Amino acid sequence: MITSYFPKYVALFAICVLCVGALDTFVAAVYEHAVILPNRTETPVSKEEALLLMNKNIDVLENAVKLAARQGAHIIVTPEDGIYGWVFTRETIYPYLEDIPDPEVNWIPCTDPQRFGYTPVQQRLSCLAKDNSIYVVANIGDKKPCNASDPQCPPDGRYQYNTDVVFDSEGRLVARYHKYNLFAPEIQFDFPKDSESVTFETPFGKFGIFTCFDIFSHTPAVVVVDEFQVDSVLYPVAWYNTLPLLSAVPFHSAWARAMRVNLLAANTHNTSMHMTGSGIYAPEAVKVYHYDMETESGQLMLSELKSRPRSEPTYPVAVDWSAYARSVKPFLSEQSNFPGMIYFDELTFIELKRNTGNYTVCQKDLCCHLTYKMSEKRTDEVYALGAFDGLHTVEGQYYLQICTLLKCQISDLRTCGEPVGSAFTKLEEFSLSGTFATRYVFPQIILSGSQLAPERHYEVLRDGRLRSRSRTPLPVLVLALYGRVFDKDPPRLGQGPRRLE
């Protein structure tokens, strides 16, 4: 093999440029897009008709990109399925796909659009980035030919991938990520053979990227943070909110906090499918978020973030999620436990009978401890403490350990775990902990109206307690410590939570 030294000098020069132009902070933008969907059809449309629809969506995204750039944004994330929607079969998605090359080819589609064939979408996204001097993150479809010598080659002779692309402020393609953990309805796409950990450097930190249901996985979600030490994660999603524990904003903000990384999450907006919830999250705080089930319009959000949060004095300390729970004896109760379902998983619950108290509930190896004080407790509102320790097996397989305090839908205990939108009973004090067998635990607090509790009202202690820190009464719907035990997962998540693709 002949080795050229020239690329090493180029790489060194690039690193020096990044160092000289390094920024301590940057302005992030995410856009929640109300996607213009195609008509359902059993037969593929023409390439021209597909491009017409995609350009309608890009017209909307272009306005968001320009507005974000005018407000000083360095990077903008747009949603998964944001350019053509999701109502496809394998055949009907094909006219919407383009060949997306490896970023190592050093390509600016805006100035060299024909280099890799017919690529009008990549050309337009590249020009949006170049003309507005902003990094643009989008989700489109990639196609790659294959032949009979490949035993996994589909019968139609091509692979089709759900793909994120990133164009830098000069319009250059700098990242391409093929979604690794597809969700059940994504029959139009193929699973990549191998996982990818896609990262890239900028003057404002190191970025990783993955898509929607990937966030439940070890590969690539945990890998890009723990092994590749990215500063920020770009996260296009098409997320169907499933209360009480799988609503986009609470889960994404909890993930950013627990993984101690910036997260830029852009969701599609479709209220008929309960799809809303985007935000910009720092390790120590929620910067901005949007949750809107009332209107059908998109929303642009911007916030300033630290470029390298690990070097900041405010960077959160690592949490030992089981330290406190394993140090205390279980609270004894004369009450009986009862079962309840959350998203097809059977939890063990105990009802909170009094306005103040201490409770423990266990399932298998997980014991959840709660200390609390309520004010203004309504007699028609029932709260319960629940535990789950097991393999989730519906629409995907992944191992969970969950401790949760939640409001039941009505006073009937059989409704504990069902979705609830409002609460009038308020918690003045609370402390929730569990004997987790994982260090990947995501703390959530959801208030009445599916709003997040401000950080000034609670804290996560180093010993694993999710605890109130102001005596302000809060109308809590859900407190949760949502743990993922990756070493008990099957080889690949496969098909994921309903519409969490």
Coordinates of C-alpha atoms in Angstrom, one line a residue:
M1 CA 0.0 0.0 0.0
I2 CA 1.3 3.4 -1.0
T3 CA 1.0 6.0 1.8
S4 CA 0.6 9.7 1.0
Y5 CA 1.8 12.2 3.5
F6 CA -0.2 15.0 2.0
P7 CA -3.5 14.2 3.7
K8 CA -1.8 14.2 7.1
Y9 CA -0.6 17.8 6.6
V10 CA -4.1 18.7 5.5
A11 CA -5.6 17.1 8.6
L12 CA -3.0 18.9 10.8
F13 CA -3.9 22.2 9.2
A14 CA -7.6 21.5 9.7
I15 CA -7.1 20.8 13.4
C16 CA -5.1 24.0 13.8
V17 CA -7.8 26.0 12.1
L18 CA -10.4 24.4 14.4
C19 CA -8.2 25.3 17.4
V20 CA -7.7 28.9 16.3
G21 CA -11.4 29.4 15.5
A22 CA -12.7 27.5 18.5
L23 CA -15.8 29.0 20.2
D24 CA -16.6 28.6 23.9
T25 CA -20.3 28.7 23.2
F26 CA -22.5 28.3 20.2
V27 CA -26.1 29.0 19.2
A28 CA -28.1 25.9 18.5
A29 CA -31.5 25.8 16.7
V30 CA -34.0 23.0 16.2
Y31 CA -37.2 23.2 14.1
E32 CA -40.3 21.2 14.8
H33 CA -41.8 20.8 11.4
A34 CA -45.5 20.1 10.4
V35 CA -44.6 17.8 7.5
I36 CA -46.5 18.1 4.3
L37 CA -47.4 14.4 3.6
P38 CA -47.8 12.7 0.3
N39 CA -51.0 11.0 -0.7
R40 CA -51.1 7.3 0.1
T41 CA -50.5 5.2 -3.0
E42 CA -49.9 1.6 -3.9
T43 CA -47.7 2.5 -6.9
P44 CA -44.6 4.7 -6.9
V45 CA -45.0 8.3 -8.1
S46 CA -42.6 9.8 -10.6
K47 CA -39.3 11.3 -9.5
E48 CA -40.7 14.7 -10.6
E49 CA -43.7 14.3 -8.4
A50 CA -41.6 13.1 -5.5
L51 CA -39.3 16.1 -5.8
L52 CA -42.3 18.5 -6.0
L53 CA -43.4 17.3 -2.6
M54 CA -39.9 17.4 -1.1
N55 CA -39.4 20.9 -2.3
K56 CA -42.6 22.0 -0.6
N57 CA -41.2 20.8 2.7
I58 CA -37.8 22.2 2.0
D59 CA -39.5 25.6 1.3
V60 CA -40.8 25.5 4.9
L61 CA -37.4 24.4 6.3
E62 CA -35.6 27.1 4.2
N63 CA -37.6 29.8 6.1
A64 CA -36.6 28.2 9.4
V65 CA -32.9 28.0 8.3
K66 CA -32.8 31.6 7.2
L67 CA -34.5 32.8 10.4
A68 CA -32.2 30.8 12.6
A69 CA -29.2 32.1 10.7
R70 CA -30.3 35.7 11.1
Q71 CA -30.6 35.1 14.8
G72 CA -27.0 33.9 15.0
A73 CA -27.5 30.1 15.0
H74 CA -24.4 28.1 14.1
I75 CA -26.3 24.8 13.5
I76 CA -30.0 23.8 12.9
V77 CA -31.5 20.4 13.3
T78 CA -34.7 19.4 11.4
P79 CA -36.8 16.3 12.1
E80 CA -36.7 12.7 11.0
D81 CA -39.1 12.2 8.0
G82 CA -39.2 16.0 7.7
I83 CA -38.8 16.1 3.9
Y84 CA -41.2 13.5 2.7
G85 CA -43.2 12.0 5.6
W86 CA -43.6 8.3 6.5
V87 CA -46.6 6.8 4.6
F88 CA -44.6 4.5 2.4
T89 CA -43.9 1.0 1.3
R90 CA -40.5 -0.2 0.1
E91 CA -41.5 0.5 -3.5
T92 CA -43.3 3.8 -3.0
I93 CA -40.4 5.4 -1.1
Y94 CA -37.9 4.7 -3.9
P95 CA -38.6 7.9 -6.0
Y96 CA -37.7 10.0 -3.0
L97 CA -34.2 8.4 -2.4
E98 CA -30.8 9.7 -3.5
D99 CA -27.4 8.2 -3.5
I100 CA -25.6 9.8 -0.5
P101 CA -21.8 9.4 -0.7
D102 CA -19.4 8.9 2.2
P103 CA -18.4 12.3 3.5
E104 CA -14.8 11.5 3.0
V105 CA -15.3 12.4 -0.7
N106 CA -15.1 16.0 0.3
W107 CA -18.2 17.2 -1.7
I108 CA -20.1 20.4 -1.8
P109 CA -23.3 19.6 -3.7
C110 CA -24.2 23.2 -4.1
T111 CA -21.2 23.9 -6.3
D112 CA -20.8 20.4 -7.9
P113 CA -24.4 19.0 -8.1
Q114 CA -23.8 16.3 -10.7
R115 CA -20.8 14.6 -9.2
F116 CA -22.8 11.7 -7.7
G117 CA -25.7 11.6 -10.2
Y118 CA -29.2 13.0 -9.6
T119 CA -29.1 14.7 -6.2
P120 CA -31.4 17.7 -6.2
V121 CA -32.3 17.4 -2.5
Q122 CA -28.7 17.3 -1.3
Q123 CA -27.9 20.2 -3.6
R124 CA -30.6 22.3 -2.1
L125 CA -29.7 21.4 1.5
S126 CA -26.1 22.2 0.7
C127 CA -27.0 25.6 -0.7
L128 CA -29.1 26.4 2.3
A129 CA -26.1 25.7 4.5
K130 CA -23.7 27.6 2.3
D131 CA -25.8 30.6 1.5
N132 CA -26.7 31.1 5.2
S133 CA -23.3 30.1 6.7
I134 CA -24.9 27.6 9.0
Y135 CA -24.6 23.8 9.6
V136 CA -27.8 22.1 8.4
V137 CA -29.0 18.7 9.7
A138 CA -31.7 16.9 7.8
N139 CA -33.1 13.4 7.4
I140 CA -33.5 11.9 3.9
G141 CA -33.3 8.5 2.2
D142 CA -30.2 6.8 0.9
K143 CA -30.1 4.1 -1.8
K144 CA -27.2 1.7 -2.5
P145 CA -27.1 -0.9 -5.2
C146 CA -26.2 -4.5 -4.3
N147 CA -25.9 -7.8 -6.3
A148 CA -26.5 -11.5 -5.9
S149 CA -23.0 -12.0 -4.5
D150 CA -24.2 -10.4 -1.4
P151 CA -26.4 -12.9 0.4
Q152 CA -28.3 -10.1 2.3
C153 CA -29.0 -8.1 -0.9
P154 CA -32.8 -7.5 -1.1
P155 CA -34.7 -9.0 -4.2
D156 CA -34.9 -5.5 -5.8
G157 CA -31.1 -5.2 -5.8
R158 CA -30.7 -2.2 -3.6
Y159 CA -30.4 -1.2 0.1
Q160 CA -32.6 1.7 1.3
Y161 CA -31.5 3.5 4.5
N162 CA -33.1 6.0 6.8
T163 CA -30.3 8.6 6.7
D164 CA -29.2 11.8 8.5
V165 CA -27.0 14.2 6.7
V166 CA -25.0 17.2 7.9
F167 CA -23.8 20.0 5.7
D168 CA -21.3 22.5 7.2
S169 CA -21.4 26.3 6.8
E170 CA -19.7 26.0 3.4
G171 CA -22.2 23.5 2.2
R172 CA -19.9 20.5 2.5
L173 CA -21.3 17.1 3.4
V174 CA -19.5 16.3 6.7
A175 CA -21.6 13.5 8.1
R176 CA -23.9 10.7 7.0
Y177 CA -25.6 8.3 9.4
H178 CA -27.7 5.3 8.5
K179 CA -30.3 4.6 11.3
Y180 CA -29.3 1.4 13.0
N181 CA -32.3 0.6 15.1
L182 CA -35.4 0.8 12.9
F183 CA -38.9 0.7 14.2
A184 CA -41.6 -1.8 13.1
P185 CA -43.5 0.4 10.6
E186 CA -40.3 1.3 8.8
I187 CA -40.8 -1.4 6.2
Q188 CA -39.5 0.9 3.5
F189 CA -35.9 0.8 4.9
D190 CA -33.2 -1.8 5.5
F191 CA -31.3 -2.4 8.7
P192 CA -27.6 -1.5 8.1
K193 CA -25.3 -4.6 8.4
D194 CA -23.0 -2.9 10.9
S195 CA -23.5 -0.1 13.4
E196 CA -22.0 3.3 12.8
S197 CA -20.7 5.8 15.3
V198 CA -20.8 9.0 13.3
T199 CA -19.0 12.0 14.8
F200 CA -17.4 15.1 13.4
E201 CA -15.5 18.1 14.7
T202 CA -16.5 21.8 14.4
P203 CA -15.1 25.0 15.8
F204 CA -17.8 24.7 18.5
G205 CA -17.2 21.2 19.7
K206 CA -17.4 17.6 18.7
F207 CA -20.8 16.2 17.5
G208 CA -22.4 12.8 17.3
I209 CA -25.6 12.0 15.5
F210 CA -28.3 9.3 15.6
T211 CA -32.0 9.0 15.0
C212 CA -35.1 8.6 17.1
F213 CA -35.4 5.0 18.4
D214 CA -31.6 4.8 18.5
I215 CA -31.8 6.7 21.8
F216 CA -33.0 3.5 23.5
S217 CA -29.9 1.6 22.4
H218 CA -26.3 1.1 23.6
T219 CA -25.2 1.3 19.9
P220 CA -24.9 4.0 18.7
A221 CA -26.4 6.2 21.4
V222 CA -24.3 5.4 24.4
V223 CA -21.2 4.6 22.3
V224 CA -20.9 8.0 20.7
V225 CA -21.1 9.7 24.2
D226 CA -19.1 7.3 26.4
E227 CA -16.5 6.0 23.9
F228 CA -16.2 8.9 21.4
Q229 CA -16.7 11.6 24.0
V230 CA -18.8 13.9 21.9
D231 CA -19.9 17.3 23.4
S232 CA -23.3 17.5 21.6
V233 CA -25.7 15.1 20.0
L234 CA -27.8 15.9 16.9
Y235 CA -31.1 14.1 17.1
P236 CA -33.8 14.1 14.4
V237 CA -36.9 12.3 15.5
A238 CA -40.5 11.4 14.5
W239 CA -41.7 10.6 18.1
Y240 CA -45.2 9.5 19.0
N241 CA -45.8 10.6 22.6
T242 CA -46.9 7.7 24.8
L243 CA -47.7 8.8 28.4
P244 CA -46.8 8.4 31.2
L245 CA -43.1 7.5 30.6
L246 CA -42.4 7.9 26.9
S247 CA -43.3 11.5 26.1
A248 CA -40.6 13.1 23.9
V249 CA -39.6 16.2 26.0
P250 CA -39.3 14.5 29.4
F251 CA -37.5 11.5 28.0
H252 CA -35.0 13.5 25.8
S253 CA -34.2 16.0 28.5
A254 CA -33.7 13.2 31.0
W255 CA -31.4 11.4 28.6
A256 CA -29.3 14.6 28.1
R257 CA -29.0 15.0 31.9
A258 CA -28.1 11.4 32.6
M259 CA -25.6 11.1 29.7
R260 CA -24.2 14.6 30.6
V261 CA -24.2 15.9 27.0
N262 CA -25.9 18.6 24.9
L263 CA -28.9 17.2 23.0
L264 CA -30.5 19.0 20.0
A265 CA -33.8 17.2 19.4
A266 CA -36.1 18.1 16.5
N267 CA -39.5 16.3 16.3
T268 CA -42.1 16.3 13.6
H269 CA -45.4 18.0 14.4
N270 CA -48.6 16.0 13.8
T271 CA -51.2 16.3 16.6
S272 CA -53.4 13.6 15.1
M273 CA -50.5 11.2 15.7
H274 CA -49.6 12.8 19.1
M275 CA -46.2 13.9 17.5
T276 CA -44.8 17.0 19.2
G277 CA -42.0 17.8 21.6
S278 CA -38.7 19.3 20.6
G279 CA -36.0 20.9 22.6
I280 CA -32.4 22.0 23.3
Y281 CA -31.0 20.3 26.4
A282 CA -27.8 20.9 28.2
P283 CA -26.3 18.4 30.8
E284 CA -27.3 20.7 33.7
A285 CA -30.5 22.2 32.5
V286 CA -33.3 22.3 29.9
K287 CA -32.5 25.3 27.7
V288 CA -35.8 25.5 25.7
Y289 CA -38.5 23.1 24.7
H290 CA -41.8 23.1 22.8
Y291 CA -44.8 20.9 23.4
D292 CA -48.0 21.8 21.5
M293 CA -51.0 19.6 20.9
E294 CA -53.3 22.6 20.2
T295 CA -52.1 24.0 16.9
E296 CA -50.8 22.5 13.6
S297 CA -47.9 25.0 13.0
G298 CA -44.2 24.4 13.2
Q299 CA -41.9 26.0 15.8
L300 CA -38.3 27.3 15.7
M301 CA -36.3 27.2 19.0
L302 CA -32.8 28.7 19.6
S303 CA -30.5 28.6 22.6
E304 CA -26.9 29.2 23.5
L305 CA -24.9 26.1 24.6
K306 CA -21.4 25.5 26.0
S307 CA -19.3 24.1 23.2
R308 CA -17.4 21.7 25.5
P309 CA -19.6 21.1 28.6
R310 CA -17.2 18.6 30.2
S311 CA -14.7 21.4 30.8
E312 CA -17.2 23.6 32.6
P313 CA -17.5 24.0 36.4
T314 CA -21.2 23.4 36.1
Y315 CA -20.7 20.0 34.5
P316 CA -22.8 17.5 36.6
V317 CA -21.0 14.8 38.6
A318 CA -21.5 11.2 37.9
V319 CA -24.3 9.5 39.8
D320 CA -24.3 6.2 41.5
W321 CA -27.9 5.4 40.9
S322 CA -28.2 2.6 43.6
A323 CA -26.0 4.0 46.4
Y324 CA -28.8 5.5 48.6
A325 CA -31.4 2.8 47.9
R326 CA -29.0 0.0 48.8
S327 CA -28.1 1.7 52.1
V328 CA -31.6 1.9 53.5
K329 CA -34.0 -0.7 54.7
P330 CA -37.3 -1.1 52.8
F331 CA -40.2 0.8 54.2
L332 CA -42.8 -1.6 55.6
S333 CA -46.5 -1.3 54.8
E334 CA -49.6 -3.2 55.7
Q335 CA -51.0 -2.4 52.2
S336 CA -51.1 -5.0 49.5
N337 CA -49.4 -4.5 46.2
F338 CA -51.3 -4.6 42.9
P339 CA -50.4 -5.0 39.2
G340 CA -50.7 -2.3 36.6
M341 CA -49.7 -1.9 33.0
I342 CA -47.5 0.8 31.4
Y343 CA -46.9 0.3 27.7
F344 CA -47.4 -3.5 27.8
D345 CA -45.2 -4.0 30.9
E346 CA -46.7 -5.2 34.1
L347 CA -45.5 -3.1 37.1
T348 CA -45.9 -3.8 40.7
F349 CA -47.7 -0.9 42.4
I350 CA -48.6 0.2 45.9
E351 CA -51.1 3.0 46.5
L352 CA -50.2 6.2 48.4
K353 CA -52.9 6.3 51.0
R354 CA -51.8 9.2 53.1
N355 CA -50.8 12.8 52.5
T356 CA -47.3 12.1 53.8
G357 CA -45.3 8.9 54.1
N358 CA -42.6 6.4 53.1
Y359 CA -43.2 3.5 50.8
T360 CA -41.1 0.8 49.2
V361 CA -42.3 -1.4 46.3
C362 CA -40.1 -4.2 44.8
Q363 CA -40.1 -6.3 41.6
K364 CA -37.4 -9.0 41.2
D365 CA -34.1 -7.3 42.1
L366 CA -35.4 -3.7 41.9
C367 CA -36.7 -2.0 45.0
C368 CA -38.0 1.6 44.7
H369 CA -38.1 3.8 47.8
L370 CA -40.3 6.9 48.1
T371 CA -40.6 9.6 50.8
Y372 CA -43.1 12.3 50.1
K373 CA -45.4 15.0 51.4
M374 CA -48.5 16.2 49.6
S375 CA -50.6 19.3 49.9
E376 CA -54.0 20.0 48.6
K377 CA -54.6 16.3 48.0
R378 CA -57.8 15.7 46.2
T379 CA -59.9 12.8 47.4
D380 CA -60.8 11.9 43.8
E381 CA -57.1 11.6 42.7
V382 CA -55.1 8.5 43.4
Y383 CA -51.3 8.2 43.3
A384 CA -49.2 5.0 43.2
L385 CA -45.6 4.0 43.4
G386 CA -44.5 1.3 40.9
A387 CA -41.6 -0.8 40.0
F388 CA -40.7 -2.8 36.9
D389 CA -37.7 -5.0 36.4
G390 CA -37.8 -7.0 33.2
L391 CA -37.5 -7.4 29.4
H392 CA -39.9 -5.3 27.4
T393 CA -41.1 -7.6 24.6
V394 CA -43.8 -5.8 22.6
E395 CA -42.7 -4.1 19.4
G396 CA -39.1 -4.6 20.4
Q397 CA -37.1 -6.2 23.1
Y398 CA -35.0 -4.2 25.6
Y399 CA -34.4 -4.6 29.3
L400 CA -35.8 -2.0 31.7
Q401 CA -35.7 -1.1 35.4
I402 CA -38.2 1.6 36.3
C403 CA -39.2 3.3 39.5
T404 CA -42.2 5.6 39.1
L405 CA -44.6 7.7 41.2
L406 CA -47.6 8.5 39.1
K407 CA -51.2 9.7 39.2
C408 CA -53.7 7.1 38.2
Q409 CA -56.2 8.0 35.5
I410 CA -59.2 7.7 37.8
S411 CA -59.7 6.5 41.4
D412 CA -60.0 2.9 40.1
L413 CA -56.6 1.3 40.7
R414 CA -56.8 -0.6 37.5
T415 CA -56.1 2.7 35.7
C416 CA -52.7 3.2 37.3
G417 CA -50.3 3.5 34.4
E418 CA -52.9 4.8 31.9
P419 CA -52.2 8.2 30.3
V420 CA -53.2 11.3 32.4
G421 CA -53.1 14.9 31.3
S422 CA -53.8 17.0 34.5
A423 CA -53.3 16.9 38.2
F424 CA -54.6 19.1 41.1
T425 CA -53.0 17.3 44.0
K426 CA -49.5 18.8 44.7
L427 CA -46.3 17.4 46.1
E428 CA -44.3 19.7 48.5
E429 CA -41.6 17.2 49.1
F430 CA -40.4 14.0 47.5
S431 CA -37.4 11.7 47.3
L432 CA -37.3 8.7 44.9
S433 CA -34.6 6.1 44.5
G434 CA -34.0 2.5 43.4
T435 CA -31.6 -0.4 43.7
F436 CA -30.7 -0.2 40.0
A437 CA -28.3 -2.6 38.4
T438 CA -27.3 0.0 35.7
R439 CA -25.6 3.4 35.6
Y440 CA -27.9 4.4 32.7
V441 CA -30.9 5.9 34.5
F442 CA -33.0 8.8 33.2
P443 CA -34.8 11.0 35.7
Q444 CA -38.1 12.5 34.7
I445 CA -40.6 14.9 36.4
I446 CA -43.8 15.7 34.4
L447 CA -46.2 18.3 35.7
S448 CA -49.9 18.9 34.9
G449 CA -50.3 19.7 31.2
S450 CA -47.3 17.6 30.3
Q451 CA -44.9 20.3 31.3
L452 CA -41.4 19.9 32.7
A453 CA -40.6 20.9 36.3
P454 CA -38.0 23.7 36.4
E455 CA -34.6 22.6 37.7
R456 CA -34.9 25.0 40.7
H457 CA -37.5 22.7 42.1
Y458 CA -35.6 19.5 42.2
E459 CA -32.1 17.9 42.1
V460 CA -30.4 14.6 41.4
L461 CA -28.0 13.7 44.2
R462 CA -24.8 11.7 43.6
D463 CA -26.3 8.8 45.6
G464 CA -29.1 8.4 43.1
R465 CA -32.0 10.3 44.8
L466 CA -34.4 12.3 42.7
R467 CA -35.3 14.9 45.3
S468 CA -37.3 18.1 45.7
R469 CA -35.2 21.2 46.7
S470 CA -37.9 23.9 47.1
R471 CA -41.0 23.5 49.1
T472 CA -43.0 24.8 46.2
P473 CA -46.1 22.6 45.7
L474 CA -46.0 21.0 42.3
P475 CA -48.9 19.4 40.4
V476 CA -47.0 16.2 39.6
L477 CA -48.2 13.7 37.0
V478 CA -45.1 11.5 37.0
L479 CA -41.8 11.1 38.8
A480 CA -39.7 8.5 37.2
L481 CA -36.3 6.9 37.2
Y482 CA -36.2 5.0 33.9
G483 CA -33.3 2.6 33.8
R484 CA -31.9 0.8 30.8
V485 CA -29.9 -2.4 31.5
F486 CA -28.1 -2.8 28.2
D487 CA -26.2 -6.0 29.1
K488 CA -29.5 -7.9 29.3
D489 CA -30.7 -6.7 25.8
P490 CA -31.0 -9.0 22.8
P491 CA -28.3 -8.4 20.1
R492 CA -30.3 -5.6 18.4
L493 CA -33.4 -3.7 19.5
G494 CA -35.0 -4.5 16.2
Q495 CA -38.5 -3.1 16.3
G496 CA -39.1 -0.3 18.7
P497 CA -41.8 1.5 20.7
R498 CA -44.9 2.4 18.8
R499 CA -44.2 5.3 16.4
L500 CA -41.0 6.1 18.2
E501 CA -39.1 6.0 14.9

